[in-house]
Coordinates of C-alpha atoms in Angstrom, one line a residue:
Chain A
X98 CA 160.9 77.2 93.6
X99 CA 158.8 74.5 95.3
X100 CA 160.2 71.5 96.6
X101 CA 159.2 67.9 95.1
X102 CA 159.1 65.2 97.1
X103 CA 162.4 63.8 98.1
X104 CA 163.2 60.1 96.9
X105 CA 165.8 60.2 99.7
X106 CA 165.6 61.1 103.3
X107 CA 168.8 60.8 105.3
X108 CA 168.0 61.9 109.0
X109 CA 170.5 62.1 111.5
X110 CA 172.5 58.9 110.1
X111 CA 175.4 58.2 112.4
X112 CA 178.2 55.5 111.6
X113 CA 180.6 54.4 114.3
X114 CA 183.0 51.8 113.8
X115 CA 184.3 50.1 117.0
X116 CA 188.1 49.2 117.7
X117 CA 188.5 46.3 119.5
X118 CA 191.0 45.8 121.9
X119 CA 192.0 42.3 121.8
X120 CA 191.2 39.0 120.7
X121 CA 188.9 37.6 123.5
X122 CA 188.1 41.2 124.8
X123 CA 184.7 42.4 123.6
X124 CA 185.3 45.9 124.7
X125 CA 186.1 48.6 122.6
X126 CA 189.3 50.5 122.9
X127 CA 187.4 53.3 120.6
X128 CA 185.6 54.2 117.4
X129 CA 186.0 55.7 114.6
X130 CA 183.4 58.1 114.1
X131 CA 183.4 58.0 110.0
X132 CA 179.9 59.0 109.6
X133 CA 178.4 61.3 112.8
X134 CA 174.9 62.3 112.4
X135 CA 174.5 63.7 108.6
X136 CA 170.9 64.9 106.9
X137 CA 170.2 65.5 104.1
X138 CA 167.5 65.0 101.3
X139 CA 167.8 63.6 97.1
X140 CA 165.0 65.0 95.2
X141 CA 163.9 62.9 92.6
X142 CA 165.9 62.9 89.4
X143 CA 168.3 65.4 90.8
X144 CA 172.1 64.7 91.5
X145 CA 173.7 65.4 94.9
X146 CA 177.3 65.8 94.8
X147 CA 179.2 65.1 98.1
X148 CA 182.3 66.6 98.4
X149 CA 185.2 65.9 100.9
X150 CA 188.9 65.1 101.0
X151 CA 190.1 61.5 102.0
X152 CA 188.9 60.1 105.2
X153 CA 186.0 62.7 105.8
X154 CA 183.2 59.6 105.7
X155 CA 182.1 60.1 101.8
X156 CA 182.3 56.3 100.9
X157 CA 181.0 55.5 104.3
X158 CA 178.2 57.6 103.7
X159 CA 177.1 56.0 99.9
X160 CA 177.5 52.6 101.4
X161 CA 175.3 53.2 104.1
X162 CA 172.7 54.6 101.6
X163 CA 172.5 51.1 100.3
X164 CA 172.9 49.7 103.4
X165 CA 176.4 47.4 102.4
X166 CA 177.2 48.6 106.2
X167 CA 174.3 49.0 108.8
X168 CA 174.1 52.5 110.3
X169 CA 174.8 52.7 113.9
X170 CA 171.8 54.7 114.2
X171 CA 169.4 57.8 112.2
X172 CA 167.1 57.2 109.6
X173 CA 167.7 56.6 105.8
X174 CA 164.1 57.1 104.4
X175 CA 163.5 55.5 100.6
X176 CA 160.4 56.4 99.0
X177 CA 159.2 56.8 102.6
X178 CA 160.1 53.4 103.8
X179 CA 162.7 53.5 106.3
X180 CA 165.6 51.2 105.1
X181 CA 167.6 51.3 108.4
X182 CA 164.6 49.2 110.0
X183 CA 163.5 46.8 107.3
X184 CA 164.4 43.2 107.5
X185 CA 166.9 41.7 105.4
X186 CA 164.6 40.0 103.3
X187 CA 162.8 43.0 102.8
X188 CA 166.1 45.2 102.0
X189 CA 167.0 42.3 98.8
X190 CA 163.8 43.6 97.4
X191 CA 164.8 46.9 97.5
X192 CA 167.8 46.4 95.9
X193 CA 166.3 46.5 92.9
X194 CA 165.9 50.1 93.0
X195 CA 169.5 50.9 94.2
X196 CA 172.7 50.2 92.6
X197 CA 176.3 51.5 93.0
X198 CA 178.9 52.5 90.5
X199 CA 182.3 51.8 91.9
X200 CA 185.6 54.2 92.1
X201 CA 187.8 51.2 90.9
X202 CA 187.4 49.7 87.5
X203 CA 189.6 46.8 88.5
X204 CA 188.6 45.6 91.3
X205 CA 184.6 45.8 90.9
X206 CA 184.3 43.1 87.9
X207 CA 184.8 39.8 89.2
X208 CA 188.2 39.1 86.7
X209 CA 186.2 35.1 86.5
X210 CA 183.0 36.1 85.1
X211 CA 182.2 37.2 81.2
X212 CA 180.8 40.5 80.8
X213 CA 177.6 38.9 80.2
X214 CA 177.6 37.0 83.2
X215 CA 178.6 40.1 85.3
X216 CA 175.7 42.4 83.6
X217 CA 173.2 39.7 84.0
X218 CA 173.9 38.7 87.6
X219 CA 171.4 41.1 89.2
X220 CA 168.5 39.5 87.0
X221 CA 170.1 35.9 87.7
X222 CA 169.6 37.3 91.6
X223 CA 166.4 38.1 91.6
X224 CA 165.0 35.7 89.1
X225 CA 164.6 38.2 86.0
X226 CA 163.8 36.8 82.6
X227 CA 164.9 33.2 81.3
X228 CA 168.5 32.8 79.9
X229 CA 167.6 34.0 76.4
X230 CA 165.6 37.1 77.7
X231 CA 168.5 38.0 79.9
X232 CA 171.2 37.5 76.8
X233 CA 169.0 40.0 75.0
X234 CA 169.1 42.4 77.9
X235 CA 172.9 42.2 78.1
X236 CA 173.2 43.1 74.4
X237 CA 170.6 45.9 75.3
X238 CA 172.5 47.2 78.3
X239 CA 175.6 46.9 75.9
X240 CA 174.4 49.3 73.3
X241 CA 173.0 51.8 76.1
X242 CA 176.9 52.0 77.5
X243 CA 178.1 52.0 74.0
X244 CA 180.3 49.1 74.1
X245 CA 179.9 46.6 71.0
X246 CA 177.4 43.5 71.5
X247 CA 180.5 41.4 70.7
X248 CA 182.3 42.2 73.6
X249 CA 179.3 39.8 75.9
X250 CA 181.6 36.8 76.1
X251 CA 184.9 38.4 76.9
X252 CA 186.6 38.5 80.5
X253 CA 187.1 41.9 82.2
X254 CA 191.4 41.9 81.9
X255 CA 190.5 42.3 78.2
X256 CA 189.4 45.7 78.8
X257 CA 190.7 49.4 79.5
X258 CA 189.6 51.2 82.5
X259 CA 186.8 53.4 80.9
X260 CA 185.5 50.2 79.1
X261 CA 185.2 48.5 82.6
X262 CA 183.8 51.5 84.1
X263 CA 181.3 51.1 81.4
X264 CA 180.8 47.6 82.1
X265 CA 180.2 48.3 85.8
X266 CA 177.4 51.1 84.5
X267 CA 175.6 48.5 82.5
X268 CA 175.7 45.8 85.6
X269 CA 174.3 48.9 87.8
X270 CA 171.5 49.4 85.1
X271 CA 170.5 46.2 84.5
X272 CA 167.6 45.9 87.2
X273 CA 166.4 49.1 86.2
X274 CA 167.3 51.2 89.3
X275 CA 165.9 54.7 90.5
X276 CA 169.0 55.6 92.8
X277 CA 172.3 55.1 91.5
X278 CA 175.4 55.8 94.6
X279 CA 178.3 57.0 92.0
X280 CA 181.4 56.1 94.5
X281 CA 184.2 58.5 92.6
X282 CA 183.3 56.9 89.4
X283 CA 185.6 58.6 87.0
X284 CA 188.6 59.7 89.8
X285 CA 190.5 56.4 88.4
X286 CA 190.2 56.8 84.7
X287 CA 192.6 59.6 82.6
X288 CA 190.9 63.2 81.9
X289 CA 189.9 62.4 78.5
X290 CA 188.1 59.1 79.4
X291 CA 186.6 60.8 82.7
X292 CA 184.5 63.5 80.5
X293 CA 183.1 60.3 78.3
X294 CA 182.0 58.3 81.0
X295 CA 180.4 61.8 83.1
X296 CA 178.3 62.5 79.6
X297 CA 177.1 58.8 79.4
X298 CA 176.1 58.9 83.1
X299 CA 174.4 62.1 82.4
X300 CA 173.0 60.7 79.2
X301 CA 171.4 57.8 81.2
X302 CA 170.0 60.2 84.0
X303 CA 168.1 61.9 81.5
X304 CA 166.8 59.1 79.3
X305 CA 165.7 56.8 82.8
X306 CA 165.3 59.2 85.3
X307 CA 168.0 58.3 87.6
X308 CA 168.7 59.9 90.8
X309 CA 172.5 60.4 91.6
X310 CA 174.1 60.4 95.1
X311 CA 177.3 61.5 93.1
X312 CA 180.7 60.7 95.8
X313 CA 184.1 62.8 94.6
X314 CA 186.9 64.8 95.9
X315 CA 187.2 66.5 92.4
X316 CA 185.5 69.7 93.0
X317 CA 185.2 70.3 88.4
X318 CA 183.5 67.1 88.1
X319 CA 181.1 67.7 91.0
X320 CA 180.7 71.3 89.5
X321 CA 179.8 69.6 85.8
X322 CA 177.6 67.0 87.0
X323 CA 175.4 68.0 90.6
X324 CA 172.4 69.9 91.1
X325 CA 173.3 70.4 94.4
X326 CA 176.4 69.9 96.7
X327 CA 177.0 68.7 100.5
X328 CA 180.5 69.5 101.7
X329 CA 181.6 66.9 104.2
X330 CA 184.4 67.4 106.9
X331 CA 185.4 64.6 108.9
X332 CA 181.9 62.6 109.4
X333 CA 179.7 65.8 109.3
X334 CA 178.6 67.9 106.7
X335 CA 179.4 71.5 106.4
X336 CA 177.4 73.0 103.9
X337 CA 174.7 72.0 101.8
X338 CA 173.7 74.1 98.6
X339 CA 172.6 74.3 94.9
X340 CA 175.4 74.2 93.1
X341 CA 175.6 77.9 91.5
X342 CA 175.4 79.4 95.2
X343 CA 178.3 77.0 96.6
X344 CA 180.6 77.6 93.7
X345 CA 180.2 81.4 93.6
X346 CA 179.8 82.3 96.9
X347 CA 181.1 79.6 99.7
X348 CA 179.7 80.5 103.1
X349 CA 182.0 77.7 105.0
X350 CA 185.8 78.5 105.7
X351 CA 186.2 75.0 104.7
X352 CA 184.4 75.5 101.2
X353 CA 186.0 78.3 100.6
X354 CA 189.8 77.0 101.4
X355 CA 188.6 73.9 99.2
X356 CA 187.5 76.0 96.1
X357 CA 190.5 78.3 96.2
X358 CA 192.7 75.1 95.6
X359 CA 191.6 74.6 92.3
X360 CA 193.9 75.6 90.0
X361 CA 192.8 78.8 87.6
X362 CA 194.0 77.9 83.5
X363 CA 195.1 81.7 83.7
X364 CA 198.6 82.7 85.0
X365 CA 197.7 86.5 84.7
X366 CA 194.6 85.9 87.1
X367 CA 195.3 86.5 91.1
X368 CA 193.4 85.4 93.5
X369 CA 193.3 84.9 97.1
X370 CA 194.3 81.6 98.5
X371 CA 192.9 80.3 101.4
X372 CA 195.7 77.9 102.7
X373 CA 194.8 75.5 105.4
X374 CA 197.7 74.5 107.8
X375 CA 197.9 71.2 110.0
X376 CA 195.9 68.2 109.0
X377 CA 192.5 66.7 109.2
X378 CA 192.3 65.6 112.9
X379 CA 191.4 61.6 114.1
X380 CA 188.2 60.6 113.4
X381 CA 188.3 58.4 116.3
X382 CA 189.1 61.8 118.6
X383 CA 187.4 64.1 116.6
X384 CA 187.6 67.7 118.0
X385 CA 185.1 69.2 120.3
X386 CA 182.9 72.1 119.1
X387 CA 183.0 72.7 115.4
X388 CA 185.1 70.0 114.0
X389 CA 187.0 72.5 111.4
X390 CA 188.0 75.2 114.7
X391 CA 191.8 73.1 114.4
X392 CA 192.3 74.4 111.3
X393 CA 190.1 77.4 110.8
X394 CA 191.7 80.8 110.0
X395 CA 188.6 82.4 111.7
X396 CA 188.2 80.4 114.6
X397 CA 186.4 81.9 117.8
X398 CA 186.5 80.6 121.2
X399 CA 182.8 79.6 120.7
X400 CA 184.2 77.3 118.0
X401 CA 186.0 75.3 120.4
X402 CA 183.2 74.3 122.6
X403 CA 179.8 74.5 121.1
X404 CA 178.8 72.5 117.8
X405 CA 177.2 74.6 115.2
X406 CA 174.4 73.3 113.4
X407 CA 173.7 72.8 109.8
X408 CA 171.1 75.9 109.5
X409 CA 169.6 77.8 106.7
X410 CA 171.2 80.6 106.1
X411 CA 168.5 81.7 103.6
X412 CA 167.3 80.3 99.7
X413 CA 168.1 76.8 101.1
X414 CA 171.6 77.3 101.8
X415 CA 172.5 75.6 104.6
X416 CA 176.0 76.1 106.5
X417 CA 177.2 74.7 109.6
X418 CA 179.5 77.7 111.3
X419 CA 178.8 80.0 114.1
X420 CA 180.3 82.8 112.0
X421 CA 177.8 82.6 109.0
X422 CA 174.4 84.2 110.0
X423 CA 171.3 84.2 108.5
X424 CA 170.5 87.1 106.0
X425 CA 166.8 86.9 106.5
Chain B
X893 CA 195.8 9.0 55.5
X894 CA 193.4 11.8 55.1
X895 CA 192.2 10.5 58.6
X896 CA 195.6 10.7 60.1
X897 CA 196.2 14.1 58.7
X898 CA 192.9 15.4 59.6
X899 CA 193.4 13.9 63.2
X900 CA 197.1 15.3 63.1
X901 CA 195.9 18.9 62.3
X902 CA 193.1 19.1 65.0
X903 CA 196.1 18.1 67.2
X904 CA 198.0 20.7 66.4
X905 CA 195.2 23.3 66.5
X906 CA 194.6 21.6 70.0
X907 CA 198.1 22.5 71.0
X908 CA 198.1 26.2 69.1
X909 CA 195.2 27.0 71.3
X910 CA 196.9 25.7 74.5
X911 CA 200.1 27.6 73.4
X912 CA 197.9 30.9 72.9
X913 CA 196.2 30.8 76.4
X914 CA 198.3 32.4 78.4
X915 CA 198.3 30.4 81.6
X916 CA 199.3 27.2 80.3
X917 CA 202.0 29.1 77.8
X918 CA 203.6 30.5 81.1
X919 CA 203.6 27.2 83.1
X920 CA 205.1 25.6 79.8
X921 CA 207.9 28.1 79.4
X922 CA 208.5 27.8 83.2
X923 CA 211.2 25.1 83.0
X924 CA 211.2 23.9 86.6
X925 CA 207.7 23.5 86.2
X926 CA 208.4 21.2 83.2
X927 CA 210.3 19.3 85.3
X928 CA 208.3 19.0 88.1
X929 CA 205.8 17.9 85.8
X930 CA 207.5 15.2 84.1
X931 CA 209.1 13.7 87.2
X932 CA 205.5 13.6 88.4
X933 CA 204.3 12.4 85.3
X934 CA 206.8 9.4 85.7
X935 CA 205.6 8.2 89.0
X936 CA 202.0 8.5 87.9
X937 CA 202.6 6.6 85.0
X938 CA 204.6 4.1 87.2
X939 CA 201.7 3.5 89.6
X940 CA 198.6 3.3 86.9
X941 CA 200.7 0.9 84.5
X942 CA 202.3 -0.7 87.8
X943 CA 200.8 -4.5 86.9
X944 CA 202.5 -4.1 83.6
X945 CA 205.9 -2.7 84.2
X946 CA 206.5 -4.9 87.4
X947 CA 208.4 -7.8 86.2
X948 CA 207.4 -9.9 89.5
X949 CA 204.8 -10.3 91.5
X950 CA 205.4 -7.4 94.8
X951 CA 204.8 -10.3 96.9
X952 CA 206.2 -13.4 95.8
X953 CA 208.8 -14.5 98.1
X954 CA 212.1 -16.6 96.9
X955 CA 213.5 -17.6 99.7
X956 CA 216.6 -19.0 97.3
X957 CA 217.2 -15.7 96.2
X958 CA 216.9 -14.0 99.6
X959 CA 218.9 -10.3 99.9
X960 CA 219.9 -10.9 96.5
X961 CA 222.1 -8.1 94.6
X962 CA 220.8 -6.3 91.5
X963 CA 221.1 -8.6 88.5
X964 CA 219.5 -8.8 85.2
X965 CA 216.2 -10.9 86.7
X966 CA 215.9 -8.7 90.0
X967 CA 217.2 -5.3 88.3
X968 CA 217.3 -3.6 92.2
X969 CA 218.0 -6.9 93.9
X970 CA 215.6 -8.8 96.5
X971 CA 215.3 -8.2 99.8
X972 CA 214.9 -10.7 103.1
X973 CA 212.4 -12.6 101.6
X974 CA 213.5 -12.8 98.1
X975 CA 211.0 -10.6 96.9
X976 CA 211.8 -8.1 94.1
X977 CA 212.5 -4.8 95.1
X978 CA 211.8 -2.9 91.7
X979 CA 208.2 -4.5 91.4
X980 CA 207.7 -3.5 95.4
X981 CA 208.8 0.1 94.7
X982 CA 206.6 0.3 91.8
X983 CA 203.5 -1.2 93.3
X984 CA 204.4 1.3 96.3
X985 CA 203.9 4.0 94.0
X986 CA 200.5 2.8 93.8
X987 CA 199.8 3.5 97.6
X988 CA 201.8 6.7 98.0
X989 CA 200.2 8.5 95.0
X990 CA 196.5 6.9 96.5
X991 CA 196.8 8.4 99.9
X992 CA 198.7 11.3 98.7
X993 CA 195.8 12.1 96.2
X994 CA 193.3 11.6 98.9
X995 CA 194.9 13.5 101.6
X996 CA 194.9 16.3 98.8
X997 CA 191.1 15.8 98.2
X998 CA 190.7 15.5 102.0
X999 CA 192.7 19.2 102.3
X1000 CA 191.1 20.9 99.6
X1001 CA 187.5 20.0 100.9
X1002 CA 187.9 20.7 104.5
X1003 CA 190.4 23.3 104.7
X1004 CA 188.0 25.4 102.2
X1005 CA 185.1 24.9 104.1
X1006 CA 186.6 25.5 107.0
X1007 CA 188.9 28.4 105.9
X1008 CA 186.3 29.8 104.1
X1009 CA 183.6 29.9 106.9
X1010 CA 186.3 31.7 109.2
X1011 CA 187.5 34.1 106.4
X1012 CA 183.5 34.8 105.0
X1013 CA 181.5 35.1 108.2
X1014 CA 183.7 36.9 110.4
X1015 CA 181.9 35.7 113.6
X1016 CA 183.2 32.4 113.1
X1017 CA 186.6 33.8 112.7
X1018 CA 188.2 33.3 116.0
X1019 CA 186.2 30.3 117.3
X1020 CA 187.5 28.5 114.4
X1021 CA 190.9 29.8 113.6
X1022 CA 191.9 29.6 117.5
X1023 CA 190.8 25.6 117.5
X1024 CA 192.9 25.5 114.2
X1025 CA 196.4 27.5 116.0
X1026 CA 195.9 24.9 118.5
X1027 CA 196.1 22.0 116.0
X1028 CA 198.9 24.1 114.4
X1029 CA 200.8 24.2 117.6
X1030 CA 201.6 20.5 117.6
X1031 CA 204.2 19.6 115.1
X1032 CA 202.4 18.3 112.1
X1033 CA 204.3 15.0 111.4
X1034 CA 203.5 14.2 115.5
X1035 CA 199.9 14.7 115.5
X1036 CA 199.7 12.7 112.4
X1037 CA 201.8 9.8 114.1
X1038 CA 199.9 9.8 117.2
X1039 CA 196.4 9.9 115.3
X1040 CA 197.7 7.3 112.8
X1041 CA 199.0 5.1 116.2
X1042 CA 195.7 5.6 118.1
X1043 CA 193.4 4.6 115.0
X1044 CA 195.0 1.9 114.3
X1045 CA 197.3 1.1 111.0
X1046 CA 195.6 1.2 108.0
X1047 CA 195.7 3.2 104.6
X1048 CA 192.3 5.1 105.6
X1049 CA 193.7 5.9 108.7
X1050 CA 196.8 7.8 107.6
X1051 CA 195.2 9.5 105.3
X1052 CA 192.7 10.6 108.3
X1053 CA 195.5 11.7 110.6
X1054 CA 197.2 13.0 107.8
X1055 CA 194.3 15.3 106.8
X1056 CA 193.9 16.5 110.8
X1057 CA 197.7 17.4 110.4
X1058 CA 197.8 19.4 107.2
X1059 CA 194.0 20.9 107.2
X1060 CA 194.5 23.3 109.6
X1061 CA 197.2 24.9 107.2
X1062 CA 195.1 24.8 104.0
X1063 CA 192.4 26.2 106.0
X1064 CA 194.6 29.2 107.3
X1065 CA 195.6 29.8 103.8
X1066 CA 192.2 29.9 101.9
X1067 CA 191.0 32.1 105.3
X1068 CA 193.4 34.5 104.6
X1069 CA 192.9 35.0 100.3
X1070 CA 189.0 34.9 101.4
X1071 CA 189.7 37.6 103.7
X1072 CA 191.1 40.0 100.5
X1073 CA 188.8 38.5 98.4
X1074 CA 185.5 39.4 100.1
X1075 CA 186.6 43.3 100.2
X1076 CA 186.7 43.3 96.5
X1077 CA 184.5 45.7 94.8
X1078 CA 182.7 42.8 92.9
X1079 CA 181.3 41.4 96.2
X1080 CA 180.1 44.9 97.3
X1081 CA 178.3 45.0 93.8
X1082 CA 176.5 42.0 94.3
X1083 CA 175.9 42.4 97.7
X1084 CA 174.3 45.7 96.6
X1085 CA 172.5 43.7 93.6
X1086 CA 170.6 41.3 96.6
X1087 CA 172.8 38.2 96.4
X1088 CA 172.9 35.5 99.2
X1089 CA 175.8 34.8 100.9
X1090 CA 176.2 31.2 99.3
X1091 CA 176.3 32.8 95.9
X1092 CA 178.6 35.4 96.7
X1093 CA 180.8 32.6 98.8
X1094 CA 180.8 30.4 95.9
X1095 CA 180.4 32.6 92.7
X1096 CA 182.7 35.8 93.7
X1097 CA 184.8 34.6 96.6
X1098 CA 186.1 30.8 96.5
X1099 CA 186.9 30.9 92.5
X1100 CA 189.2 34.2 93.3
X1101 CA 190.6 32.6 96.2
X1102 CA 191.8 29.2 94.9
X1103 CA 195.2 30.2 93.1
X1104 CA 197.2 29.6 96.7
X1105 CA 195.3 27.0 97.5
X1106 CA 196.2 25.4 94.4
X1107 CA 200.0 25.8 95.2
X1108 CA 199.6 24.7 98.7
X1109 CA 198.0 21.4 97.4
X1110 CA 200.6 20.6 95.7
X1111 CA 203.1 20.6 98.9
X1112 CA 200.4 19.4 100.5
X1113 CA 200.6 16.6 98.3
X1114 CA 204.9 16.4 98.6
X1115 CA 204.1 16.5 102.3
X1116 CA 201.9 13.4 102.2
X1117 CA 203.8 11.4 100.2
X1118 CA 206.8 11.8 102.7
X1119 CA 204.4 11.4 105.9
X1120 CA 203.3 8.4 104.5
X1121 CA 206.4 7.0 104.6
X1122 CA 207.5 8.2 108.0
X1123 CA 203.9 6.7 109.1
X1124 CA 204.7 3.0 107.5
X1125 CA 208.4 3.5 108.6
X1126 CA 207.3 3.7 112.0
X1127 CA 204.9 0.7 112.0
X1128 CA 201.6 3.3 112.1
X1129 CA 200.6 3.1 108.3
X1130 CA 199.3 0.8 105.8
X1131 CA 200.2 -2.4 107.8
X1132 CA 203.0 -5.2 105.7
X1133 CA 203.4 -6.6 103.5
X1134 CA 201.5 -4.1 101.6
X1135 CA 204.3 -2.2 99.6
X1136 CA 204.7 1.0 100.6
X1137 CA 207.9 2.8 99.9
X1138 CA 208.2 3.6 103.7
X1139 CA 207.3 0.0 104.6
X1140 CA 210.3 -1.4 102.3
X1141 CA 212.4 1.1 103.6
X1142 CA 211.8 0.1 107.0
X1143 CA 212.0 -3.7 106.4
X1144 CA 215.2 -3.3 104.8
X1145 CA 216.5 -1.0 107.7
X1146 CA 218.0 -4.7 109.1
X1147 CA 220.0 -5.5 106.3
X1148 CA 221.2 -2.2 105.8
X1149 CA 224.9 -3.5 105.8
X1150 CA 224.4 -6.7 103.6
X1151 CA 221.5 -5.3 101.0
X1152 CA 221.5 -1.5 101.1
X1153 CA 219.7 -1.4 97.9
X1154 CA 216.3 -2.5 99.8
X1155 CA 216.3 0.8 101.2
X1156 CA 218.1 2.7 99.1
X1157 CA 215.9 2.6 96.1
X1158 CA 212.2 3.3 97.5
X1159 CA 214.2 6.2 99.1
X1160 CA 215.2 7.7 95.8
X1161 CA 211.6 7.1 94.7
X1162 CA 210.2 9.4 97.7
X1163 CA 212.6 12.0 97.1
X1164 CA 212.1 11.8 93.1
X1165 CA 208.1 12.1 93.8
X1166 CA 208.6 15.0 96.6
X1167 CA 211.0 17.1 94.2
X1168 CA 208.8 16.9 91.5
X1169 CA 205.7 17.7 93.4
X1170 CA 208.0 20.7 94.7
X1171 CA 208.6 21.9 91.4
X1172 CA 205.5 21.6 90.4
X1173 CA 204.3 23.5 93.1
X1174 CA 206.9 26.2 92.5
X1175 CA 206.2 26.7 89.0
X1176 CA 202.7 26.9 89.6
X1177 CA 203.2 29.5 92.4
X1178 CA 205.3 31.6 90.7
X1179 CA 203.0 31.9 87.4
X1180 CA 199.4 32.0 89.4
X1181 CA 201.0 34.8 91.9
X1182 CA 203.7 36.3 90.2
X1183 CA 204.0 38.8 93.7
X1184 CA 205.5 35.6 95.4
X1185 CA 208.1 34.8 93.0
X1186 CA 211.6 34.0 94.5
X1187 CA 214.2 35.2 92.6
X1188 CA 216.4 32.1 91.4
X1189 CA 219.4 32.4 89.3

C-alpha cells in the first residue's frame, strides 16, 4: 500500500494551559497538559477518527488543528505550510480551506441570525460574491444538506437538533473547504438522527473529496465512518492504526479496555471484559512513565519510569506500550 | 367609511402580529410589566405634553397666593412664591425624564464599551475591571454628589456625575454576559471562518449579550430619577428656579408644617416613576431571562 502525500502532518503538537495563581502575579501555579506531544498524519480524502474519554484532549486537538487556540509548541503542516508559524493574516486566508462542525447544535448557531446569514457569513467574511450570488449559494447549500430552501429566512430556534446540525454542516461547506474537523458532530443527537447525519457527512465527503478529522467518544460511530483511528489517553496518542486492525486486534491495554466496554447485542455471547479500576489521573500532574500505568492491568516496573514511544509494530499499526513488541 | 374599516383592519393585523410574536406577547401577559409600563407612560405623556397639561406657567410668581392650599384654581396648592405646584411637578417630569434618558444612553454607551472591552479582550480585563471595582467601592450616590458638587450645579453635570457613578455597574453586567457569549460555539465558528474581532464582537457577541443590559438600564433609569432628586435636593443638581422634583421638594422643606403639599406631590411623582420603572425592569427580566425569575405570589 503506497501512502499518498498526507494533507495534514501533525508533529509533536503540544498545548499546555497555564493555571494562574492570582490576579497580580503572573507566576503559574501549574499547567494543564491538555495535549502533550502528539504526532499523526491525515491523508487527503480520508477520515481519521480520534477517540478517547472526556478530558483526554480530543477537542483541544481539533481546535489546535484550526488554530482556534495556539499550540504551545510543535508543527502543524497543512499542505506543506506550517500553520503554527504563519501570521494571523495569512492564517485568516487559509481558513477558507479548514472548517469545523461542532458537537452542540444549540450553541453553534447564532440565535439572532437567520439561517441564510449564518450559512453565508463565511462568504461575506472572505468577500466572495454579491448578495444575489450568496443567496443562490445558500439555497444550493440547503439543497446539499437536505433542507428546504424556504428555511433560509428562519431562525435557529425554529429547528430540531438534527436540522440545526445540518445548518452547521452547510455553514462549514460554504467556503468549499478541504479539511473539516468534526468535533463530536453526532453525540448530541438521537440515535436515529445520528445515522442520518453521519450518512450525510459520508456522502458529502465522497462528493466534495473532503478530509475529516472525526472526533468522538463513540466507538461504534468511529467504526462506521473512520478509515484510521487514533486513540488518545491523557493528552497522548496511545494507539494509531487502520480501523480494521484496531477493532479486530487492539494492542494497547487501554484500547482493549475501551473495546471490551462496547455492549454486544447478543445476550448469549460471553466475552472477556477488561474492567479498568480508578479514575483518569489529572492532566495537571500526569503520571510519570506511561500515563496509563496507574490503571493498566499489565503494568511493570519500567512502565512507571520510562515513557513508551509510539512505534510501528508492523503494517503501520502504531502503539505506545512497552509490552507490545514489533512483529517484524 | 371604507377607509376607516381598512385602517381598522390593518391595525387589527398589526395587533395580531404583536400578539403572535412571542416576546411582546409574553411581555404583555406579564401583569407587573404592563402596570409598570402604564405608570411610566403616564409620566412620559406628562413630560411631553407639559405645556398643554400645566394649568399655569411653572415659574410664575403670585405673592397673593403664597403657600396656598390645594383648591379649584391650584389643584395641588401653591408654594412660597405662589407658584402652582401642579404645574411645577408636571414640568419637573421633563427634567427628570431628560436626565434619566441621558444617563441611560450614556450608561449604555460607556458601560457597553468598557464592559465589552474587558470581557472580550482578556488582556484588558484585569486593568479595566480593577479600576471599575475601585469606582464601585465608593457608594454610587456619594460619588455622584461629590462629582456634581465639584463640576458645579447644572443638568449636564448631573448627567455626567451619574454616568460616572453608575457606568461601572453597567460595565460589570455587560462584561459578565460577554464572557459567557464569547465561549459559544458560534463565536468559534466565526473565528474558524476567519472573522475579525470587530465582526465577532458586534455581530455575534454584543447582540447576544443585550438582554441583561436592557434590564439593567431600566433600573439605571429609576435610580437616575431618584438620584437626580437627591442632587437637586442638596443643591448640586440643575439650579433653581428650574422646576425639578428634587428642587421642589427642597424648597418645600422649609414650609413642611404650613404647606406639606409642596413637598408631598413631587415626592409622590418620584415614587410613581421609580415604581413604574422597577416593575418594567422586573417584567423585562422575567421574560428575557426566565432563569433569574423571582417567584412572587
